[in-house]
CSV table of C-alpha atoms in Angstrom, one decimal:
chain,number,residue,atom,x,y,z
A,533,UNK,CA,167.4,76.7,240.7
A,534,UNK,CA,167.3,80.5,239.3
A,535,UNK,CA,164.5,82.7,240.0
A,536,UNK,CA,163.0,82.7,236.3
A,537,UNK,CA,161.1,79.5,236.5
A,538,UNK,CA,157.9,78.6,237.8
A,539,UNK,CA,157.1,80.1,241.2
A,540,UNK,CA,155.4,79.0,244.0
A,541,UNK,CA,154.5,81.9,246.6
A,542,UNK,CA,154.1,82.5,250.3
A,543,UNK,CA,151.1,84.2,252.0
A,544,UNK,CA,150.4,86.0,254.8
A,545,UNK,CA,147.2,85.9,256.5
A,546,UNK,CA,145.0,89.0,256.4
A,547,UNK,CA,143.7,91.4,258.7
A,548,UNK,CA,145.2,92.7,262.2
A,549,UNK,CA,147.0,89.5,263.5
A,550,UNK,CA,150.2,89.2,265.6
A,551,UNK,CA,153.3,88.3,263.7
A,552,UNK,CA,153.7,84.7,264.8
A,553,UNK,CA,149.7,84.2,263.4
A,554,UNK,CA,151.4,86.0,259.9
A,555,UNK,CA,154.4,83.1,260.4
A,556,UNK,CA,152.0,80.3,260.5
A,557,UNK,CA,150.1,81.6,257.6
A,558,UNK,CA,153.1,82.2,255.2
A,559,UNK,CA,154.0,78.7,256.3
A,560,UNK,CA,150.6,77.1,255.4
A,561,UNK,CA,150.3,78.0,251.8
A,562,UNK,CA,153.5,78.1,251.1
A,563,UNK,CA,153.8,76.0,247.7
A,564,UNK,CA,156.7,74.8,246.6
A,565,UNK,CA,157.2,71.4,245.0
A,566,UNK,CA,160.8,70.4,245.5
A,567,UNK,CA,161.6,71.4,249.3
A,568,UNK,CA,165.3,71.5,249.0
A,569,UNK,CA,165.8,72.4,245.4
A,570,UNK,CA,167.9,75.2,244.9
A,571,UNK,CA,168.8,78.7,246.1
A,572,UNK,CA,166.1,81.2,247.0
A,573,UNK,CA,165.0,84.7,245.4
A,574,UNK,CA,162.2,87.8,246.6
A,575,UNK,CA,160.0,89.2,244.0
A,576,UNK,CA,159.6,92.7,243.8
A,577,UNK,CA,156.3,94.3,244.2
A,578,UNK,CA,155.4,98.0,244.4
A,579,UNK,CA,155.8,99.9,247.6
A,580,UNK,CA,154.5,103.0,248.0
A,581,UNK,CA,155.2,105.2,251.5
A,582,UNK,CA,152.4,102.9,252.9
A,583,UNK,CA,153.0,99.7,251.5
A,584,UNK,CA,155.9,96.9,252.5
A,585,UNK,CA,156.1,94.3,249.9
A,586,UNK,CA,155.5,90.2,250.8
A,587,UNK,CA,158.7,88.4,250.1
A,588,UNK,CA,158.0,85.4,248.1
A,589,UNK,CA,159.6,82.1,248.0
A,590,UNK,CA,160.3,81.0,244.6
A,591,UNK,CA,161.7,77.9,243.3
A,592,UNK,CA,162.4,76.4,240.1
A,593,UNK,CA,159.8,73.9,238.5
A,594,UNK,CA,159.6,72.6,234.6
A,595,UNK,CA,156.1,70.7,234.2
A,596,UNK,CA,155.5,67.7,232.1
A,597,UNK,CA,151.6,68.0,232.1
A,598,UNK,CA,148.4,69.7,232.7
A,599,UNK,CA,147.6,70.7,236.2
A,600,UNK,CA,144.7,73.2,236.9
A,601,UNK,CA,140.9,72.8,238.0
A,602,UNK,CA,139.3,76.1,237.8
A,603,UNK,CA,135.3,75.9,238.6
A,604,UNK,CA,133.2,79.6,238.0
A,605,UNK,CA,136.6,81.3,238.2
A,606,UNK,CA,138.1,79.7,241.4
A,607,UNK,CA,140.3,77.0,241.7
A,608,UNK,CA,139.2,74.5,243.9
A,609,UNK,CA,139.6,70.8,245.4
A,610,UNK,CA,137.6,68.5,247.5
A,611,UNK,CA,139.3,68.1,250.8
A,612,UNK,CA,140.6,64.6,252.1
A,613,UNK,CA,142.8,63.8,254.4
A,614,UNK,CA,145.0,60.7,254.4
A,615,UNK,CA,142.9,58.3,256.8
A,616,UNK,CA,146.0,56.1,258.7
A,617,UNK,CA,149.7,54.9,258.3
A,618,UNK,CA,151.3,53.5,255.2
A,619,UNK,CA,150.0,54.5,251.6
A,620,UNK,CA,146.2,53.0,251.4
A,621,UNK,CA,145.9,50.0,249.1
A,622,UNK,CA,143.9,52.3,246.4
A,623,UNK,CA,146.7,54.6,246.1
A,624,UNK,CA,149.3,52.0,245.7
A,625,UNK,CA,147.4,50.1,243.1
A,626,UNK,CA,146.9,53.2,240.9
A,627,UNK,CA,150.5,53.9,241.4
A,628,UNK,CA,151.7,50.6,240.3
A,629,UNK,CA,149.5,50.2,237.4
A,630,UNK,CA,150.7,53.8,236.2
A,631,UNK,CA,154.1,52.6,236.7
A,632,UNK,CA,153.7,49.1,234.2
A,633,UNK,CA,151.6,51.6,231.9
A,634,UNK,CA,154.7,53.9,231.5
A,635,UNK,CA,157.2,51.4,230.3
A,636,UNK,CA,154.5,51.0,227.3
A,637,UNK,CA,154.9,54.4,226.9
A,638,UNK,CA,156.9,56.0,224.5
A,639,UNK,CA,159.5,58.9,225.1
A,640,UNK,CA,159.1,61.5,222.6
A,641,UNK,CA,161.5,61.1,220.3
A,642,UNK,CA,163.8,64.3,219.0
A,643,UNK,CA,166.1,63.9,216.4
A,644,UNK,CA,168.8,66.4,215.5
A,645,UNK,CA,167.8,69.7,215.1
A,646,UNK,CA,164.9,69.6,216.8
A,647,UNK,CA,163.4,70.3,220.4
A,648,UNK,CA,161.0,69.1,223.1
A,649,UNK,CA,159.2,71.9,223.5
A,650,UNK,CA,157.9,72.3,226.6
A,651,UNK,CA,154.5,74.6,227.2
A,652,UNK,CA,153.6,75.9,230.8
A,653,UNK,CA,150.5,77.4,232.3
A,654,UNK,CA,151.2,77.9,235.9
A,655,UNK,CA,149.1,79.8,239.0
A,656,UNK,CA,150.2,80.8,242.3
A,657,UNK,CA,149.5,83.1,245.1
A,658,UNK,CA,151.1,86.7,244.9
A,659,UNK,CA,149.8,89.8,247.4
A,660,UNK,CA,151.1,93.0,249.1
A,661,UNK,CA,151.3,93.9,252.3
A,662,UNK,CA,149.5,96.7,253.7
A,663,UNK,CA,151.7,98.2,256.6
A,664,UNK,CA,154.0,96.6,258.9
A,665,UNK,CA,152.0,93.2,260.2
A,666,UNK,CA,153.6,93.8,264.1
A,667,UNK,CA,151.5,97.1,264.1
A,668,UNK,CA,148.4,95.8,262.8
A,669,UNK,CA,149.2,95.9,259.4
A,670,UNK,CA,147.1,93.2,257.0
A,671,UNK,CA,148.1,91.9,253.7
A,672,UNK,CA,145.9,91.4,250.4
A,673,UNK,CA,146.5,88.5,248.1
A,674,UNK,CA,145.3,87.1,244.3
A,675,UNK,CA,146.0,84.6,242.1
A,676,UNK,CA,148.7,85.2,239.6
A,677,UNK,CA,149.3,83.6,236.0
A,678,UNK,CA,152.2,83.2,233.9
A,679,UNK,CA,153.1,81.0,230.8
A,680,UNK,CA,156.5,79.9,229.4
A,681,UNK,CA,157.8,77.9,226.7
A,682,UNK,CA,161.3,75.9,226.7
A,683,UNK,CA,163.0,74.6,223.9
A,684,UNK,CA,165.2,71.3,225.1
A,685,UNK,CA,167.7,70.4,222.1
A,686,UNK,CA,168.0,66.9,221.3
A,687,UNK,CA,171.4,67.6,222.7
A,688,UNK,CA,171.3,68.8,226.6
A,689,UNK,CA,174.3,70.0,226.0
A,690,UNK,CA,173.3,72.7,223.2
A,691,UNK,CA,171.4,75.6,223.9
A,692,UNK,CA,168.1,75.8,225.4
A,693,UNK,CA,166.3,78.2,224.7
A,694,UNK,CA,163.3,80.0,227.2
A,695,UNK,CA,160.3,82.1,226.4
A,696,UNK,CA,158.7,83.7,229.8
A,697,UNK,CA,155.7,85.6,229.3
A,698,UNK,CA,154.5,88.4,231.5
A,699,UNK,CA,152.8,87.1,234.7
A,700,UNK,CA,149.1,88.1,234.9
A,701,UNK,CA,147.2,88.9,238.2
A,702,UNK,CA,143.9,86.8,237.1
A,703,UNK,CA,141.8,85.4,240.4
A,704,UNK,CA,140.5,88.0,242.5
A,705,UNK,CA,138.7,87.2,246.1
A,706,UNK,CA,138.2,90.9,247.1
A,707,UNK,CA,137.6,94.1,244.9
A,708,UNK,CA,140.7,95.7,246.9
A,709,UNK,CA,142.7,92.8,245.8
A,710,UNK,CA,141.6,93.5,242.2
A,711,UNK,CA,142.7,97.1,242.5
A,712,UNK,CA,146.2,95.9,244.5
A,713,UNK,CA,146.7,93.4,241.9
A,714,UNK,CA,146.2,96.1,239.3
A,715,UNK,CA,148.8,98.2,241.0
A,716,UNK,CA,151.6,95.5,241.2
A,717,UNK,CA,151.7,94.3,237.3
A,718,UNK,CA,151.8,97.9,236.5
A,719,UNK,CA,154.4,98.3,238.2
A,720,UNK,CA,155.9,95.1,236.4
A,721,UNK,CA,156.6,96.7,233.7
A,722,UNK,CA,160.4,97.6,233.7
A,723,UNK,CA,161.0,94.2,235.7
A,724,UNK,CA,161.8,91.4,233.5
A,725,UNK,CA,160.7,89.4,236.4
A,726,UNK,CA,157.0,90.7,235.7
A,727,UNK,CA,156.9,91.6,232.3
A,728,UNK,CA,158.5,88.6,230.7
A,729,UNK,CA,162.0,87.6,228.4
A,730,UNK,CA,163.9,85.4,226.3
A,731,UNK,CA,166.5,83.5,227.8
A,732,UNK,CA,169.2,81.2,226.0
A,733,UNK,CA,171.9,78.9,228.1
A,734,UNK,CA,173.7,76.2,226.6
A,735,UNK,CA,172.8,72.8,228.6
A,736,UNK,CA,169.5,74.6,230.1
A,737,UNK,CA,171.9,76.4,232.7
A,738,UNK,CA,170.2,79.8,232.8
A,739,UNK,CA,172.1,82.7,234.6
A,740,UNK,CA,174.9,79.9,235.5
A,741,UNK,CA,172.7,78.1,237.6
A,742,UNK,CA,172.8,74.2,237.1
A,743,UNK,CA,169.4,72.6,236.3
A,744,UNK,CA,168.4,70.2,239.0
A,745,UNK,CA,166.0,67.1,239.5
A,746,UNK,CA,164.9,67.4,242.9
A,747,UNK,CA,167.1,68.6,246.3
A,748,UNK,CA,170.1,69.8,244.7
A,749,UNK,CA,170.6,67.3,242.6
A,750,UNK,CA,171.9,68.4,239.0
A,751,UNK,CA,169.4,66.5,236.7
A,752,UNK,CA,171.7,64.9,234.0
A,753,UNK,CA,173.7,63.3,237.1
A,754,UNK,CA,169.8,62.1,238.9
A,755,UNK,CA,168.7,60.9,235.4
A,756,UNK,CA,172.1,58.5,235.3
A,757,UNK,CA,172.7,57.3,238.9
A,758,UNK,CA,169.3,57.5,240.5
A,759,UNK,CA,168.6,53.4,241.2
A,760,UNK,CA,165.7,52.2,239.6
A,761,UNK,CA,164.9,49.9,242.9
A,762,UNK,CA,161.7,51.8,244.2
A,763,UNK,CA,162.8,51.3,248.0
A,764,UNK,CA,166.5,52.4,246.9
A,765,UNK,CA,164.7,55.5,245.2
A,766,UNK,CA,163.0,56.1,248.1
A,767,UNK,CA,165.8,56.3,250.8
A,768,UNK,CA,167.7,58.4,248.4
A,769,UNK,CA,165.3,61.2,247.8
A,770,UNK,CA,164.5,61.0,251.5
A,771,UNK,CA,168.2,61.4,252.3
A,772,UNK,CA,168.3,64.5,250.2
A,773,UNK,CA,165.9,65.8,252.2
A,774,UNK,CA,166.1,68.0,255.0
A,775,UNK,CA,166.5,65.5,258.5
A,776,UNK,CA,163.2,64.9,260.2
A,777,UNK,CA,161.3,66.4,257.2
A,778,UNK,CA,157.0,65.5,256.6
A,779,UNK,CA,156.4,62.7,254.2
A,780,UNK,CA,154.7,65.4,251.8
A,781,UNK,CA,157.8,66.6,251.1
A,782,UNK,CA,159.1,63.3,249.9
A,783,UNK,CA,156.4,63.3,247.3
A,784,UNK,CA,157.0,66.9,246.5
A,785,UNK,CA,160.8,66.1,245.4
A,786,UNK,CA,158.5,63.1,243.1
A,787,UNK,CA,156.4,65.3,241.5
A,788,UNK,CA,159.5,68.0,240.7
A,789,UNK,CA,160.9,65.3,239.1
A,790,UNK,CA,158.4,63.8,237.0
A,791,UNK,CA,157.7,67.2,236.1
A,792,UNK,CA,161.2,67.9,234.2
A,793,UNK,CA,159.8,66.6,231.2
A,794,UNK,CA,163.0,65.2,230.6
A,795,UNK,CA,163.0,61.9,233.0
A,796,UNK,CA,163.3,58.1,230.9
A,797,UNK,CA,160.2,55.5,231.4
A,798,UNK,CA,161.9,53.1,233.6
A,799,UNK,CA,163.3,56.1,236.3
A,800,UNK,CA,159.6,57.3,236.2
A,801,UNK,CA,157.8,54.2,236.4
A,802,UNK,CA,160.5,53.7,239.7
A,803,UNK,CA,159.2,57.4,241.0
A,804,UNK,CA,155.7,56.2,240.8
A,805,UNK,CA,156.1,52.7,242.6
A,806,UNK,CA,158.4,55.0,245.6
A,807,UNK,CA,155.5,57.1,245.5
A,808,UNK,CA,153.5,54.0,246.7
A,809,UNK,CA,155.5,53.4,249.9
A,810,UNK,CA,155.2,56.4,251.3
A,811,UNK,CA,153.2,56.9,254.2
A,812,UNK,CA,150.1,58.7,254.4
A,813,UNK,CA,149.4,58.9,250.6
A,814,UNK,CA,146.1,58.1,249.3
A,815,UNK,CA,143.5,59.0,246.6
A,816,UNK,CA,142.1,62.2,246.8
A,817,UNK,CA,139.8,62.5,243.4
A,818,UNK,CA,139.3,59.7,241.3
A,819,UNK,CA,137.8,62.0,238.3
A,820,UNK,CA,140.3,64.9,239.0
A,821,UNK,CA,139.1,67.0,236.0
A,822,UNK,CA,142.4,69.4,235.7
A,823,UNK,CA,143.0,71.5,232.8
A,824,UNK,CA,140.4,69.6,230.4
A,825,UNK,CA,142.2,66.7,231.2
A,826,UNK,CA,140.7,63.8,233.7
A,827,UNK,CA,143.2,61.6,235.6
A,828,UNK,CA,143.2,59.8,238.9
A,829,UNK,CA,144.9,62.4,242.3
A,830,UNK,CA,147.1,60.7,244.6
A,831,UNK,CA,147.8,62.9,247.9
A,832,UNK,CA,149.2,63.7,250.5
A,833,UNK,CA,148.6,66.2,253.7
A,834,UNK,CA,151.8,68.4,255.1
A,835,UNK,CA,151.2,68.5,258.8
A,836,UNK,CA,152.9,71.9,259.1
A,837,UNK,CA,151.7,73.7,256.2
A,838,UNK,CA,148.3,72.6,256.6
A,839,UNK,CA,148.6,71.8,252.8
A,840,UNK,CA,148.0,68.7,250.7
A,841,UNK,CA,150.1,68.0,247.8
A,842,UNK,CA,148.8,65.9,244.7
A,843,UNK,CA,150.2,64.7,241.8
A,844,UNK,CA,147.3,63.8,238.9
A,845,UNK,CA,148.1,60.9,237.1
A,846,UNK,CA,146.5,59.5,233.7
A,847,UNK,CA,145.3,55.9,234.6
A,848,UNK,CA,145.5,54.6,230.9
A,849,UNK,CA,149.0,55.9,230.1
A,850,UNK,CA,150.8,56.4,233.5
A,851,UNK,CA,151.6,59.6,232.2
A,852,UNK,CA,151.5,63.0,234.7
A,853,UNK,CA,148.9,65.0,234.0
A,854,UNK,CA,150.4,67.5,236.8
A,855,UNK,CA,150.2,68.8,240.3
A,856,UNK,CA,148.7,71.4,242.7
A,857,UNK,CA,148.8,72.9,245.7
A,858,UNK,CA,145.8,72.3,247.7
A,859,UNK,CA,145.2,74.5,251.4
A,860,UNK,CA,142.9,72.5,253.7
A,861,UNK,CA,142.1,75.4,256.1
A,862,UNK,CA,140.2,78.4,255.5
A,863,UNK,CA,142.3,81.9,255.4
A,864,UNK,CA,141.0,85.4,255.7
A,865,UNK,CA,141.4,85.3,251.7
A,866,UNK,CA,141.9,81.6,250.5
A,867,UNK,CA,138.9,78.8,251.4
A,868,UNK,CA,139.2,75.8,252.2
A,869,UNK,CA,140.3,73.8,249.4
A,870,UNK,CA,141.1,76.6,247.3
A,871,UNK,CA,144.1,75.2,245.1
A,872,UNK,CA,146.8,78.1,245.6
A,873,UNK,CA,149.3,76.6,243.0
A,874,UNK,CA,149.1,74.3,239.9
A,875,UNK,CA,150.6,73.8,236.6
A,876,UNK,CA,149.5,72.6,233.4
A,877,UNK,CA,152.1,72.1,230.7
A,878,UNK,CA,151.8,70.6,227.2
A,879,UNK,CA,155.4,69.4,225.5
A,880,UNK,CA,155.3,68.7,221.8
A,881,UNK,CA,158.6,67.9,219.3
A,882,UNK,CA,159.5,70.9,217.2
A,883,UNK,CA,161.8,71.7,214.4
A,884,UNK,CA,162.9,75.6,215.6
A,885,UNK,CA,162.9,77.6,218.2
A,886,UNK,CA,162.9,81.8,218.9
């Protein structure tokens, strides 16, 4: 997917440490949702003589609900681990249920003329780099915020239309990451990357690039085909994957597509009930409180990342509430539960668009 949508950042860790340390720490909080799901891009940052710019990994995410818990200014998560094999019989129970609750549940309905707009908050890590890491060089990291509004026509087909706001540098650990922070979205300014546009592509297809489900997959073609059998579901999104990949990454490509917005009842009450027979998920928060919203977290730990991914469900509705990014390690700038990515997204049915 292109580089315009909701991003999900690497880190490095901070302070003097050897470049295979900086490797694992880029690794560990990096966030994305959909492991395989489309082409790559670098964000540009500022660089003066003494400063070399992180590299982020972005990919491409459109949310389908709220996603953020933010306590005195820092977004944090209680810390669970999955506890042994197979998804624990609480998780698979709340992912059932949701499931039967979604085929009550209406699609939104948009008739001619008019689009599902779609509403995002979203938060990520961003820093800088301060020197070259292999010569003791450190790196200094935020939290950054951006919002965007899409427009889907009632026909995919049409033109989409896509409202991206500048992105914000908003949660600060460090008063030098304040003052870095503040340097970078200055900077920002000229770069439509930073400081925000309005984009329109027939069919959703901005800059040429296809919109996908999850792992390549163009998302009118996974919206037809995908079976609706829940073990089916599950071998196919696992084939997409990347050979030999963690079982967090299985329910990453999930949550990226549940998160489209744009996915029937019946293939997501099939997503949820796959969900269930994956290995190692469990629940994480029972009251996860994200965004103003309350819904049950089902999650799962990435052995290499030293990450846990949750999708928040509403237990009434088997709607998505959202997802986050949660690191179970301390960092030199991120605790130990800190959640280094979410999204919180509210869609409504609209009669125009920019």
């Amino acid at each position: 997917m292109n580089d315009l949508q909701l991003l999900r950042e690497m880190r490095s860790d901070v302070g003097s440490v050897p470049p295979a340390t900086l490797a694992r720490g880029r690794n560990r909080l990096m966030s994305k949702i959909s492991s395989d799901s489309g082409p790559e891009a670098t964000a540009t940052t500022y660089a003066p003589a003494n400063v070399r710019p992180i590299r982020f990994r972005r990919r491409v995410l459109i949310a389908s609900a709220a996603a953020a818990l933010l306590v005195g200014g820092i977004v944090v998560a209680d810390v669970v681990r999955p506890s042994g094999p197979g998804a624990t019989a609480e998780a698979a129970e709340v992912l059932n249920n949701a499931a039967a609750a979604t085929i009550q549940t209406s699609d939104p309905e948009v008739g001619p003329g008019q689009y599902l707009k779609i509403e995002t908050t979203a938060v990520y890590a961003a820093g800088v780099a301060l020197g070259d890491p292999g010569a003791g060089g450190r790196s200094v990291e935020w939290l950054d915020k951006s919002s965007d509004q899409l427009y889907v026509p009632a026909d995919h087909a049409s033109e989409w239309i896509w409202n991206r706001e500048a992105r914000i540098p908003r949660t600060f650990f460090s008063e030098e990451a304040k003052a870095e922070a503040t340097k970078y979205q200055q900077s920002q300014s000229e770069n439509p990357h930073g400081a925000g546009e309005l984009l329109r592509a027939p069919g959703g297809n901005f800059y040429g690039v296809p919109r996908l489900l999850f792992a390549g997959l163009p998302l009118e073609e996974g919206v037809k085909n995908l079976p609706r059998d829940p073990q089916a579901l599950l071998d196919t999104i696992r084939q997409r994957g990347k050979q030999g990949r963690p079982e967090a990454e299985t329910l990453e490509s999930i949550a990226a597509a549940l998160q489209t917005g744009v996915v029937p009842a019946d293939l997501r009450a099939a997503l949820y009930k796959a969900a269930a027979l994956i290995p190692g998920v469990t629940v994480v928060d029972k009251e996860a409180n994200l965004d103003g919203k309350v819904g049950t977290a089902i999650g799962i730990e990435h052995p290499d990342r030293e990450t846990r991914t949750d999708i928040i469900i509403d237990p009434d509705t088997g709607l998505l509430i959202g997802e986050r990014v949660v690191t179970l390690t301390a960092g030199e700038t991120f605790p130990a539960g800190t959640a280094t990515a979410w999204t919180s997204v509210e869609t409504s049915v609209v009669n125009s668009a920019p």
